[in-house]
Amino acid sequence: MKTEIRQSLAEYLRFVRDLGLESTTLDPRLFAPANPAAAVESAPAAARSASPPASPAPGSRSASPPIAPAARRTVAASAGGAAADAFSFSIPAMPKTNDQVSRPVAESLSAIRSELGECTRCKLHALGRHSIVFGDGHAQPRLVFVGEGPGADEDQQGLPFVGRAGQLLTDMIEKGMGLARSQVYICNVVKCRPPDNRTPEADEIAACLPFLHRQLRALAPELIIALGATAAHALLGTQPGRGPLNALRGRIHALAISGWPARVLVTYHPAYLLRDPRQKKEAWKDLQIAMHDLKLAIKPNSL
Ligand code: SF4
């Protein structure tokens, strides 16, 4: 392989790896010599001796020759030293950290927030909203918490979970799970405060849910923890009032959000734990499931 082609291939591999992808397929035409005759000379004998491809059908827009199967091979290649005639290859797996988990290409959080704008898609916009509480935290988190909706403190500050329930959630994350709050992302099903902290109504959830789905798709965490029944039913698509929250706890639910394979664990809302502290030990069981799933060190602890 010529030096310039090898350099181009190495640069491409580095680019692909920087994107977080672990494998890719190359079209050999990308690296075809400028002189087609030279390409014929360098092609494998089997490909050269194969019958020429059929002419395109009249009116066909594709005049490019198909890639001969005999010209495709799969070999292992490192990002810095590709095999000379590799057309299809795998990049060795790299250790993943919180900042390096492979993520699907998705729209950015800022683009989603920008589209949300000064939202008037549901009646909550006209029921005393002070601010839209979009979400807060790490832009590429391994873990996302989803609550129900902003309360009075959140509405005033424009941030999720900053009141008493927010302090308990912070304790759950930091004292319970041993993470910094800044390592996770926190948001709600509805972005505007329901009056008197009532439960969001079905039409409000339906109006806001597409933005939560897009948010989660953009964040692509390894695990989502639904805080309370409203978040659990909204994420899982289950019917509120059909069975206790307990029935959804204790396991990780696999589901698809806009084609993205999400995983959801259900636990109690911190506001409920403040009202009934006896349930904290149950919430701690849920957090241990999450910690085991994320391979976080579990230490003797309780909330
Ligand atoms: S709750 Fe959601 S859909 Fe309703 S007004 Fe606020 S941002 Fe828009």
PDB file of C-alpha atoms and ligand atoms in Angstrom:
ATOM      1  CA  MET A   1       0.000   0.000   0.000  1.00  0.00           C
ATOM      2  CA  LYS A   2       1.303   3.425  -0.903  1.00  0.00           C
ATOM      3  CA  THR A   3       2.489   5.643   1.928  1.00  0.00           C
ATOM      4  CA  GLU A   4      -0.166   8.327   1.380  1.00  0.00           C
ATOM      5  CA  ILE A   5      -2.952   5.751   1.364  1.00  0.00           C
ATOM      6  CA  ARG A   6      -1.621   4.213   4.561  1.00  0.00           C
ATOM      7  CA  GLN A   7      -1.494   7.670   6.184  1.00  0.00           C
ATOM      8  CA  SER A   8      -5.061   8.443   5.064  1.00  0.00           C
ATOM      9  CA  LEU A   9      -6.285   5.157   6.470  1.00  0.00           C
ATOM     10  CA  ALA A  10      -4.514   5.715   9.791  1.00  0.00           C
ATOM     11  CA  GLU A  11      -6.019   9.209  10.090  1.00  0.00           C
ATOM     12  CA  TYR A  12      -9.463   7.836   9.334  1.00  0.00           C
ATOM     13  CA  LEU A  13      -9.076   5.131  11.979  1.00  0.00           C
ATOM     14  CA  ARG A  14      -8.065   7.688  14.582  1.00  0.00           C
ATOM     15  CA  PHE A  15     -11.077   9.808  13.645  1.00  0.00           C
ATOM     16  CA  VAL A  16     -13.443   6.827  13.961  1.00  0.00           C
ATOM     17  CA  ARG A  17     -11.959   5.868  17.317  1.00  0.00           C
ATOM     18  CA  ASP A  18     -12.297   9.451  18.592  1.00  0.00           C
ATOM     19  CA  LEU A  19     -16.000   9.214  17.757  1.00  0.00           C
ATOM     20  CA  GLY A  20     -16.206   6.300  20.153  1.00  0.00           C
ATOM     21  CA  LEU A  21     -16.940   3.710  17.467  1.00  0.00           C
ATOM     22  CA  GLU A  22     -15.413   0.260  17.763  1.00  0.00           C
ATOM     23  CA  SER A  23     -15.841  -0.974  14.230  1.00  0.00           C
ATOM     24  CA  THR A  24     -16.411   0.357  10.790  1.00  0.00           C
ATOM     25  CA  THR A  25     -16.430  -0.772   7.198  1.00  0.00           C
ATOM     26  CA  LEU A  26     -14.479   0.878   4.451  1.00  0.00           C
ATOM     27  CA  ASP A  27     -15.489   1.156   0.858  1.00  0.00           C
ATOM     28  CA  PRO A  28     -12.292   0.276  -1.039  1.00  0.00           C
ATOM     29  CA  ARG A  29     -13.236   2.866  -3.632  1.00  0.00           C
ATOM     30  CA  LEU A  30     -12.322   5.510  -1.026  1.00  0.00           C
ATOM     31  CA  PHE A  31      -8.746   4.360  -1.316  1.00  0.00           C
ATOM     32  CA  ALA A  32      -8.768   3.469  -5.006  1.00  0.00           C
ATOM     33  CA  PRO A  33      -5.823   4.740  -7.002  1.00  0.00           C
ATOM     34  CA  ALA A  34      -6.496   7.653  -9.278  1.00  0.00           C
ATOM     35  CA  ASN A  35      -5.586   5.478 -12.273  1.00  0.00           C
ATOM     36  CA  PRO A  36      -8.355   2.864 -12.784  1.00  0.00           C
ATOM     37  CA  ALA A  37      -5.984   0.659 -14.737  1.00  0.00           C
ATOM     38  CA  ALA A  38      -3.764   0.436 -11.683  1.00  0.00           C
ATOM     39  CA  ALA A  39      -6.784  -0.632  -9.659  1.00  0.00           C
ATOM     40  CA  VAL A  40      -7.397  -3.526 -11.989  1.00  0.00           C
ATOM     41  CA  GLU A  41      -3.793  -4.542 -11.703  1.00  0.00           C
ATOM     42  CA  SER A  42      -3.828  -4.493  -7.922  1.00  0.00           C
ATOM     43  CA  ALA A  43      -7.142  -6.295  -7.497  1.00  0.00           C
ATOM     44  CA  PRO A  44      -7.086  -9.922  -6.350  1.00  0.00           C
ATOM     45  CA  ALA A  45      -6.923 -12.402  -9.182  1.00  0.00           C
ATOM     46  CA  ALA A  46     -10.318 -13.845  -8.339  1.00  0.00           C
ATOM     47  CA  ALA A  47     -11.888 -10.419  -8.602  1.00  0.00           C
ATOM     48  CA  ARG A  48     -10.137  -9.678 -11.836  1.00  0.00           C
ATOM     49  CA  SER A  49     -11.243 -12.926 -13.426  1.00  0.00           C
ATOM     50  CA  ALA A  50     -14.859 -12.525 -12.342  1.00  0.00           C
ATOM     51  CA  SER A  51     -17.460 -11.691 -14.949  1.00  0.00           C
ATOM     52  CA  PRO A  52     -17.992  -7.963 -15.416  1.00  0.00           C
ATOM     53  CA  PRO A  53     -21.021  -6.563 -13.636  1.00  0.00           C
ATOM     54  CA  ALA A  54     -24.200  -6.220 -15.593  1.00  0.00           C
ATOM     55  CA  SER A  55     -24.868  -2.845 -17.146  1.00  0.00           C
ATOM     56  CA  PRO A  56     -27.182  -0.631 -15.150  1.00  0.00           C
ATOM     57  CA  ALA A  57     -30.798  -0.870 -16.090  1.00  0.00           C
ATOM     58  CA  PRO A  58     -32.075   1.933 -18.296  1.00  0.00           C
ATOM     59  CA  GLY A  59     -32.960   4.888 -16.145  1.00  0.00           C
ATOM     60  CA  SER A  60     -30.920   3.600 -13.225  1.00  0.00           C
ATOM     61  CA  ARG A  61     -29.206   6.425 -11.313  1.00  0.00           C
ATOM     62  CA  SER A  62     -26.411   4.223 -10.027  1.00  0.00           C
ATOM     63  CA  ALA A  63     -23.535   3.797 -12.393  1.00  0.00           C
ATOM     64  CA  SER A  64     -21.010   2.789  -9.722  1.00  0.00           C
ATOM     65  CA  PRO A  65     -19.769  -0.777 -10.042  1.00  0.00           C
ATOM     66  CA  PRO A  66     -20.662  -3.036  -7.139  1.00  0.00           C
ATOM     67  CA  ILE A  67     -17.863  -4.061  -4.801  1.00  0.00           C
ATOM     68  CA  ALA A  68     -16.810  -7.566  -5.775  1.00  0.00           C
ATOM     69  CA  PRO A  69     -17.215  -9.937  -2.807  1.00  0.00           C
ATOM     70  CA  ALA A  70     -13.789 -11.389  -3.488  1.00  0.00           C
ATOM     71  CA  ALA A  71     -12.297  -7.947  -2.932  1.00  0.00           C
ATOM     72  CA  ARG A  72     -13.607  -7.736   0.653  1.00  0.00           C
ATOM     73  CA  ARG A  73     -11.649  -9.127   3.531  1.00  0.00           C
ATOM     74  CA  THR A  74     -11.805  -8.729   7.272  1.00  0.00           C
ATOM     75  CA  VAL A  75      -8.637  -8.345   9.257  1.00  0.00           C
ATOM     76  CA  ALA A  76      -7.765  -6.934  12.641  1.00  0.00           C
ATOM     77  CA  ALA A  77      -6.099  -3.563  12.505  1.00  0.00           C
ATOM     78  CA  SER A  78      -4.919  -1.137  15.131  1.00  0.00           C
ATOM     79  CA  ALA A  79      -5.814   2.498  14.782  1.00  0.00           C
ATOM     80  CA  GLY A  80      -2.203   3.388  14.209  1.00  0.00           C
ATOM     81  CA  GLY A  81      -1.142   0.632  11.834  1.00  0.00           C
ATOM     82  CA  ALA A  82      -3.709  -0.691   9.431  1.00  0.00           C
ATOM     83  CA  ALA A  83      -2.991  -3.739   7.372  1.00  0.00           C
ATOM     84  CA  ALA A  84      -2.164  -2.723   3.855  1.00  0.00           C
ATOM     85  CA  ASP A  85      -5.116  -4.301   2.075  1.00  0.00           C
ATOM     86  CA  ALA A  86      -7.788  -4.122   4.760  1.00  0.00           C
ATOM     87  CA  PHE A  87     -11.221  -3.144   3.529  1.00  0.00           C
ATOM     88  CA  SER A  88     -13.206  -4.129   6.610  1.00  0.00           C
ATOM     89  CA  PHE A  89     -11.754  -4.278  10.079  1.00  0.00           C
ATOM     90  CA  SER A  90     -12.394  -4.008  13.794  1.00  0.00           C
ATOM     91  CA  ILE A  91     -10.818  -1.518  16.161  1.00  0.00           C
ATOM     92  CA  PRO A  92      -9.731  -3.199  19.386  1.00  0.00           C
ATOM     93  CA  ALA A  93     -12.048  -2.513  22.301  1.00  0.00           C
ATOM     94  CA  MET A  94     -10.839   0.251  24.579  1.00  0.00           C
ATOM     95  CA  PRO A  95     -11.450   0.475  28.288  1.00  0.00           C
ATOM     96  CA  LYS A  96     -14.481   2.632  28.871  1.00  0.00           C
ATOM     97  CA  THR A  97     -14.752   5.318  31.467  1.00  0.00           C
ATOM     98  CA  ASN A  98     -17.584   7.589  32.400  1.00  0.00           C
ATOM     99  CA  ASP A  99     -16.438   9.941  29.647  1.00  0.00           C
ATOM    100  CA  GLN A 100     -15.631   7.347  27.019  1.00  0.00           C
ATOM    101  CA  VAL A 101     -18.701   5.126  26.777  1.00  0.00           C
ATOM    102  CA  SER A 102     -19.590   4.527  23.139  1.00  0.00           C
ATOM    103  CA  ARG A 103     -22.574   6.651  22.326  1.00  0.00           C
ATOM    104  CA  PRO A 104     -24.870   6.718  19.374  1.00  0.00           C
ATOM    105  CA  VAL A 105     -24.823   9.861  17.333  1.00  0.00           C
ATOM    106  CA  ALA A 106     -27.792  11.883  18.525  1.00  0.00           C
ATOM    107  CA  GLU A 107     -28.929  15.477  18.618  1.00  0.00           C
ATOM    108  CA  SER A 108     -27.395  17.690  21.268  1.00  0.00           C
ATOM    109  CA  LEU A 109     -29.071  18.654  24.520  1.00  0.00           C
ATOM    110  CA  SER A 110     -28.708  22.302  23.612  1.00  0.00           C
ATOM    111  CA  ALA A 111     -30.536  21.718  20.321  1.00  0.00           C
ATOM    112  CA  ILE A 112     -33.388  19.989  22.172  1.00  0.00           C
ATOM    113  CA  ARG A 113     -33.565  22.778  24.749  1.00  0.00           C
ATOM    114  CA  SER A 114     -33.527  25.333  21.998  1.00  0.00           C
ATOM    115  CA  GLU A 115     -36.436  23.640  20.230  1.00  0.00           C
ATOM    116  CA  LEU A 116     -38.384  23.476  23.489  1.00  0.00           C
ATOM    117  CA  GLY A 117     -38.089  27.261  23.670  1.00  0.00           C
ATOM    118  CA  GLU A 118     -40.563  29.141  25.847  1.00  0.00           C
ATOM    119  CA  CYS A 119     -42.847  26.160  25.582  1.00  0.00           C
ATOM    120  CA  THR A 120     -46.614  26.507  25.547  1.00  0.00           C
ATOM    121  CA  ARG A 121     -47.370  22.946  24.434  1.00  0.00           C
ATOM    122  CA  CYS A 122     -49.414  22.153  27.534  1.00  0.00           C
ATOM    123  CA  LYS A 123     -51.455  24.113  30.057  1.00  0.00           C
ATOM    124  CA  LEU A 124     -48.670  24.072  32.670  1.00  0.00           C
ATOM    125  CA  HIS A 125     -47.094  27.035  30.910  1.00  0.00           C
ATOM    126  CA  ALA A 126     -49.982  29.206  32.063  1.00  0.00           C
ATOM    127  CA  LEU A 127     -50.400  27.869  35.600  1.00  0.00           C
ATOM    128  CA  GLY A 128     -47.799  29.901  37.443  1.00  0.00           C
ATOM    129  CA  ARG A 129     -44.632  28.642  35.815  1.00  0.00           C
ATOM    130  CA  HIS A 130     -41.605  30.752  36.660  1.00  0.00           C
ATOM    131  CA  SER A 131     -39.013  28.768  34.714  1.00  0.00           C
ATOM    132  CA  ILE A 132     -38.701  25.711  32.525  1.00  0.00           C
ATOM    133  CA  VAL A 133     -36.585  23.174  34.402  1.00  0.00           C
ATOM    134  CA  PHE A 134     -34.928  21.273  31.590  1.00  0.00           C
ATOM    135  CA  GLY A 135     -32.370  19.179  33.463  1.00  0.00           C
ATOM    136  CA  ASP A 136     -28.916  19.379  34.973  1.00  0.00           C
ATOM    137  CA  GLY A 137     -25.778  17.309  35.236  1.00  0.00           C
ATOM    138  CA  HIS A 138     -23.122  15.477  33.267  1.00  0.00           C
ATOM    139  CA  ALA A 139     -23.556  15.645  29.498  1.00  0.00           C
ATOM    140  CA  GLN A 140     -22.412  12.042  29.032  1.00  0.00           C
ATOM    141  CA  PRO A 141     -23.576  10.316  32.169  1.00  0.00           C
ATOM    142  CA  ARG A 142     -23.634   6.628  32.920  1.00  0.00           C
ATOM    143  CA  LEU A 143     -26.675   7.208  35.088  1.00  0.00           C
ATOM    144  CA  VAL A 144     -29.740   9.457  34.730  1.00  0.00           C
ATOM    145  CA  PHE A 145     -32.412  10.096  37.356  1.00  0.00           C
ATOM    146  CA  VAL A 146     -35.888  11.037  36.149  1.00  0.00           C
ATOM    147  CA  GLY A 147     -38.379  12.553  38.567  1.00  0.00           C
ATOM    148  CA  GLU A 148     -41.939  13.714  38.193  1.00  0.00           C
ATOM    149  CA  GLY A 149     -41.840  17.500  37.818  1.00  0.00           C
ATOM    150  CA  PRO A 150     -40.315  20.624  39.358  1.00  0.00           C
ATOM    151  CA  GLY A 151     -41.451  21.858  42.746  1.00  0.00           C
ATOM    152  CA  ALA A 152     -41.435  25.418  44.062  1.00  0.00           C
ATOM    153  CA  ASP A 153     -37.672  25.574  44.722  1.00  0.00           C
ATOM    154  CA  GLU A 154     -36.880  24.047  41.349  1.00  0.00           C
ATOM    155  CA  ASP A 155     -39.239  26.462  39.618  1.00  0.00           C
ATOM    156  CA  GLN A 156     -37.543  29.409  41.278  1.00  0.00           C
ATOM    157  CA  GLN A 157     -33.984  28.261  40.568  1.00  0.00           C
ATOM    158  CA  GLY A 158     -34.565  26.603  37.205  1.00  0.00           C
ATOM    159  CA  LEU A 159     -32.773  23.467  38.398  1.00  0.00           C
ATOM    160  CA  PRO A 160     -34.131  20.000  39.192  1.00  0.00           C
ATOM    161  CA  PHE A 161     -34.161  18.520  42.699  1.00  0.00           C
ATOM    162  CA  VAL A 162     -32.811  21.467  44.715  1.00  0.00           C
ATOM    163  CA  GLY A 163     -35.319  21.439  47.599  1.00  0.00           C
ATOM    164  CA  ARG A 164     -35.506  19.014  50.517  1.00  0.00           C
ATOM    165  CA  ALA A 165     -36.216  16.103  48.231  1.00  0.00           C
ATOM    166  CA  GLY A 166     -33.296  17.230  46.123  1.00  0.00           C
ATOM    167  CA  GLN A 167     -30.994  17.147  49.142  1.00  0.00           C
ATOM    168  CA  LEU A 168     -32.091  13.589  49.871  1.00  0.00           C
ATOM    169  CA  LEU A 169     -31.475  12.628  46.233  1.00  0.00           C
ATOM    170  CA  THR A 170     -28.002  14.154  46.504  1.00  0.00           C
ATOM    171  CA  ASP A 171     -27.401  12.049  49.629  1.00  0.00           C
ATOM    172  CA  MET A 172     -28.605   8.949  47.775  1.00  0.00           C
ATOM    173  CA  ILE A 173     -26.150   9.663  44.963  1.00  0.00           C
ATOM    174  CA  GLU A 174     -23.176  10.780  47.019  1.00  0.00           C
ATOM    175  CA  LYS A 175     -23.465   9.023  50.394  1.00  0.00           C
ATOM    176  CA  GLY A 176     -25.284   5.980  49.091  1.00  0.00           C
ATOM    177  CA  MET A 177     -23.731   5.353  45.695  1.00  0.00           C
ATOM    178  CA  GLY A 178     -20.372   7.040  46.244  1.00  0.00           C
ATOM    179  CA  LEU A 179     -20.748   9.240  43.149  1.00  0.00           C
ATOM    180  CA  ALA A 180     -20.620  12.998  42.817  1.00  0.00           C
ATOM    181  CA  ARG A 181     -23.932  14.550  41.855  1.00  0.00           C
ATOM    182  CA  SER A 182     -22.101  16.177  38.939  1.00  0.00           C
ATOM    183  CA  GLN A 183     -21.382  12.718  37.518  1.00  0.00           C
ATOM    184  CA  VAL A 184     -25.054  11.974  36.859  1.00  0.00           C
ATOM    185  CA  TYR A 185     -27.843  13.793  35.027  1.00  0.00           C
ATOM    186  CA  ILE A 186     -31.145  14.699  36.653  1.00  0.00           C
ATOM    187  CA  CYS A 187     -34.371  15.737  34.956  1.00  0.00           C
ATOM    188  CA  ASN A 188     -38.139  15.341  35.180  1.00  0.00           C
ATOM    189  CA  VAL A 189     -41.003  14.005  33.110  1.00  0.00           C
ATOM    190  CA  VAL A 190     -42.590  17.459  32.852  1.00  0.00           C
ATOM    191  CA  LYS A 191     -40.418  20.539  32.731  1.00  0.00           C
ATOM    192  CA  CYS A 192     -42.855  22.986  34.323  1.00  0.00           C
ATOM    193  CA  ARG A 193     -44.165  23.049  37.858  1.00  0.00           C
ATOM    194  CA  PRO A 194     -47.697  21.717  38.293  1.00  0.00           C
ATOM    195  CA  PRO A 195     -49.678  24.082  40.570  1.00  0.00           C
ATOM    196  CA  ASP A 196     -49.650  23.149  44.255  1.00  0.00           C
ATOM    197  CA  ASN A 197     -47.197  20.369  43.396  1.00  0.00           C
ATOM    198  CA  ARG A 198     -50.015  18.212  42.109  1.00  0.00           C
ATOM    199  CA  THR A 199     -49.268  15.156  39.990  1.00  0.00           C
ATOM    200  CA  PRO A 200     -48.869  16.030  36.302  1.00  0.00           C
ATOM    201  CA  GLU A 201     -51.943  15.150  34.276  1.00  0.00           C
ATOM    202  CA  ALA A 202     -51.962  12.752  31.366  1.00  0.00           C
ATOM    203  CA  ASP A 203     -52.182  15.443  28.673  1.00  0.00           C
ATOM    204  CA  GLU A 204     -49.289  17.365  30.253  1.00  0.00           C
ATOM    205  CA  ILE A 205     -47.136  14.243  30.364  1.00  0.00           C
ATOM    206  CA  ALA A 206     -48.051  13.406  26.774  1.00  0.00           C
ATOM    207  CA  ALA A 207     -47.027  16.900  25.619  1.00  0.00           C
ATOM    208  CA  CYS A 208     -43.692  16.878  27.425  1.00  0.00           C
ATOM    209  CA  LEU A 209     -42.667  13.225  27.085  1.00  0.00           C
ATOM    210  CA  PRO A 210     -41.230  13.500  23.548  1.00  0.00           C
ATOM    211  CA  PHE A 211     -38.680  15.989  24.856  1.00  0.00           C
ATOM    212  CA  LEU A 212     -37.714  13.669  27.719  1.00  0.00           C
ATOM    213  CA  HIS A 213     -37.282  10.844  25.225  1.00  0.00           C
ATOM    214  CA  ARG A 214     -35.047  12.983  23.047  1.00  0.00           C
ATOM    215  CA  GLN A 215     -33.105  14.108  26.099  1.00  0.00           C
ATOM    216  CA  LEU A 216     -32.492  10.516  27.167  1.00  0.00           C
ATOM    217  CA  ARG A 217     -31.575   9.514  23.642  1.00  0.00           C
ATOM    218  CA  ALA A 218     -29.005  12.309  23.543  1.00  0.00           C
ATOM    219  CA  LEU A 219     -27.618  11.400  26.968  1.00  0.00           C
ATOM    220  CA  ALA A 220     -27.631   7.653  26.218  1.00  0.00           C
ATOM    221  CA  PRO A 221     -26.879   6.567  29.783  1.00  0.00           C
ATOM    222  CA  GLU A 222     -26.229   2.964  30.725  1.00  0.00           C
ATOM    223  CA  LEU A 223     -29.056   3.107  33.239  1.00  0.00           C
ATOM    224  CA  ILE A 224     -32.050   5.338  34.012  1.00  0.00           C
ATOM    225  CA  ILE A 225     -33.547   5.424  37.496  1.00  0.00           C
ATOM    226  CA  ALA A 226     -37.206   6.419  37.558  1.00  0.00           C
ATOM    227  CA  LEU A 227     -38.063   8.206  40.796  1.00  0.00           C
ATOM    228  CA  GLY A 228     -41.640   7.462  41.792  1.00  0.00           C
ATOM    229  CA  ALA A 229     -44.739   6.207  40.074  1.00  0.00           C
ATOM    230  CA  THR A 230     -45.248   9.068  37.616  1.00  0.00           C
ATOM    231  CA  ALA A 231     -41.759   8.743  36.174  1.00  0.00           C
ATOM    232  CA  ALA A 232     -41.950   4.951  36.174  1.00  0.00           C
ATOM    233  CA  HIS A 233     -45.264   4.790  34.323  1.00  0.00           C
ATOM    234  CA  ALA A 234     -44.254   7.525  31.872  1.00  0.00           C
ATOM    235  CA  LEU A 235     -40.990   5.802  30.992  1.00  0.00           C
ATOM    236  CA  LEU A 236     -42.276   2.251  30.953  1.00  0.00           C
ATOM    237  CA  GLY A 237     -45.558   3.089  29.252  1.00  0.00           C
ATOM    238  CA  THR A 238     -47.501   1.342  31.997  1.00  0.00           C
ATOM    239  CA  GLN A 239     -50.872   2.497  33.244  1.00  0.00           C
ATOM    240  CA  PRO A 240     -50.949   4.617  36.399  1.00  0.00           C
ATOM    241  CA  GLY A 241     -53.106   3.018  39.043  1.00  0.00           C
ATOM    242  CA  ARG A 242     -52.598  -0.499  37.671  1.00  0.00           C
ATOM    243  CA  GLY A 243     -50.717  -2.131  40.520  1.00  0.00           C
ATOM    244  CA  PRO A 244     -48.372  -0.680  43.131  1.00  0.00           C
ATOM    245  CA  LEU A 245     -45.001   0.842  42.371  1.00  0.00           C
ATOM    246  CA  ASN A 246     -43.485  -2.111  44.208  1.00  0.00           C
ATOM    247  CA  ALA A 247     -44.464  -4.380  41.335  1.00  0.00           C
ATOM    248  CA  LEU A 248     -42.099  -2.438  39.045  1.00  0.00           C
ATOM    249  CA  ARG A 249     -39.159  -2.400  41.470  1.00  0.00           C
ATOM    250  CA  GLY A 250     -36.393  -4.955  41.918  1.00  0.00           C
ATOM    251  CA  ARG A 251     -35.407  -5.460  38.267  1.00  0.00           C
ATOM    252  CA  ILE A 252     -34.093  -3.571  35.277  1.00  0.00           C
ATOM    253  CA  HIS A 253     -36.647  -3.024  32.532  1.00  0.00           C
ATOM    254  CA  ALA A 254     -35.379  -3.087  28.950  1.00  0.00           C
ATOM    255  CA  LEU A 255     -37.255  -0.908  26.512  1.00  0.00           C
ATOM    256  CA  ALA A 256     -36.732   1.095  23.341  1.00  0.00           C
ATOM    257  CA  ILE A 257     -36.820   4.881  23.322  1.00  0.00           C
ATOM    258  CA  SER A 258     -36.909   6.117  19.730  1.00  0.00           C
ATOM    259  CA  GLY A 259     -35.089   2.957  18.731  1.00  0.00           C
ATOM    260  CA  TRP A 260     -32.445   3.397  21.418  1.00  0.00           C
ATOM    261  CA  PRO A 261     -32.220   0.460  23.862  1.00  0.00           C
ATOM    262  CA  ALA A 262     -32.887   2.023  27.251  1.00  0.00           C
ATOM    263  CA  ARG A 263     -32.688   0.303  30.631  1.00  0.00           C
ATOM    264  CA  VAL A 264     -34.826   1.539  33.502  1.00  0.00           C
ATOM    265  CA  LEU A 265     -34.792   0.800  37.222  1.00  0.00           C
ATOM    266  CA  VAL A 266     -37.667   1.996  39.407  1.00  0.00           C
ATOM    267  CA  THR A 267     -37.423   3.289  42.942  1.00  0.00           C
ATOM    268  CA  TYR A 268     -39.278   5.610  45.296  1.00  0.00           C
ATOM    269  CA  HIS A 269     -39.371   9.374  44.838  1.00  0.00           C
ATOM    270  CA  PRO A 270     -37.234  11.146  47.467  1.00  0.00           C
ATOM    271  CA  ALA A 271     -40.274  13.251  48.467  1.00  0.00           C
ATOM    272  CA  TYR A 272     -42.074  10.009  49.352  1.00  0.00           C
ATOM    273  CA  LEU A 273     -39.044   8.856  51.347  1.00  0.00           C
ATOM    274  CA  LEU A 274     -39.182  12.106  53.322  1.00  0.00           C
ATOM    275  CA  ARG A 275     -42.808  11.378  54.163  1.00  0.00           C
ATOM    276  CA  ASP A 276     -42.146   7.722  55.005  1.00  0.00           C
ATOM    277  CA  PRO A 277     -38.483   7.268  56.016  1.00  0.00           C
ATOM    278  CA  ARG A 278     -39.099   3.569  56.736  1.00  0.00           C
ATOM    279  CA  GLN A 279     -38.983   3.033  52.962  1.00  0.00           C
ATOM    280  CA  LYS A 280     -35.398   4.265  52.730  1.00  0.00           C
ATOM    281  CA  LYS A 281     -34.090   0.772  53.242  1.00  0.00           C
ATOM    282  CA  GLU A 282     -36.140  -0.349  50.241  1.00  0.00           C
ATOM    283  CA  ALA A 283     -34.720   2.508  48.185  1.00  0.00           C
ATOM    284  CA  TRP A 284     -31.253   1.435  49.274  1.00  0.00           C
ATOM    285  CA  LYS A 285     -31.959  -2.039  47.868  1.00  0.00           C
ATOM    286  CA  ASP A 286     -32.819  -0.407  44.544  1.00  0.00           C
ATOM    287  CA  LEU A 287     -29.636   1.649  44.549  1.00  0.00           C
ATOM    288  CA  GLN A 288     -27.632  -1.506  45.207  1.00  0.00           C
ATOM    289  CA  ILE A 289     -29.145  -3.054  42.084  1.00  0.00           C
ATOM    290  CA  ALA A 290     -28.031   0.011  40.134  1.00  0.00           C
ATOM    291  CA  MET A 291     -24.568  -0.066  41.661  1.00  0.00           C
ATOM    292  CA  HIS A 292     -24.171  -3.733  40.877  1.00  0.00           C
ATOM    293  CA  ASP A 293     -25.304  -3.103  37.311  1.00  0.00           C
ATOM    294  CA  LEU A 294     -22.866  -0.203  36.888  1.00  0.00           C
ATOM    295  CA  LYS A 295     -20.127  -2.171  38.653  1.00  0.00           C
ATOM    296  CA  LEU A 296     -19.756   0.447  41.369  1.00  0.00           C
ATOM    297  CA  ALA A 297     -18.207  -0.628  44.643  1.00  0.00           C
ATOM    298  CA  ILE A 298     -20.928  -1.427  47.147  1.00  0.00           C
ATOM    299  CA  LYS A 299     -20.058  -0.589  50.719  1.00  0.00           C
ATOM    300  CA  PRO A 300     -22.127  -1.204  53.811  1.00  0.00           C
ATOM    301  CA  ASN A 301     -24.374   1.798  53.908  1.00  0.00           C
ATOM    302  CA  SER A 302     -27.908   2.899  54.349  1.00  0.00           C
ATOM    303  CA  LEU A 303     -29.776   6.076  53.627  1.00  0.00           C
TER     304      LEU A 303
HETATM  305  S1  SF4 B   1     -44.572  20.924  30.896  1.00  0.00           S
HETATM  306 FE1  SF4 B   1     -43.404  20.499  29.028  1.00  0.00          FE
HETATM  307  S2  SF4 B   1     -44.931  20.536  27.383  1.00  0.00           S
HETATM  308 FE2  SF4 B   1     -45.865  21.560  29.167  1.00  0.00          FE
HETATM  309  S3  SF4 B   1     -45.411  23.740  28.841  1.00  0.00           S
HETATM  310 FE3  SF4 B   1     -43.778  22.896  30.142  1.00  0.00          FE
HETATM  311  S4  SF4 B   1     -42.146  22.316  28.732  1.00  0.00           S
HETATM  312 FE4  SF4 B   1     -44.008  22.594  27.512  1.00  0.00          FE
END
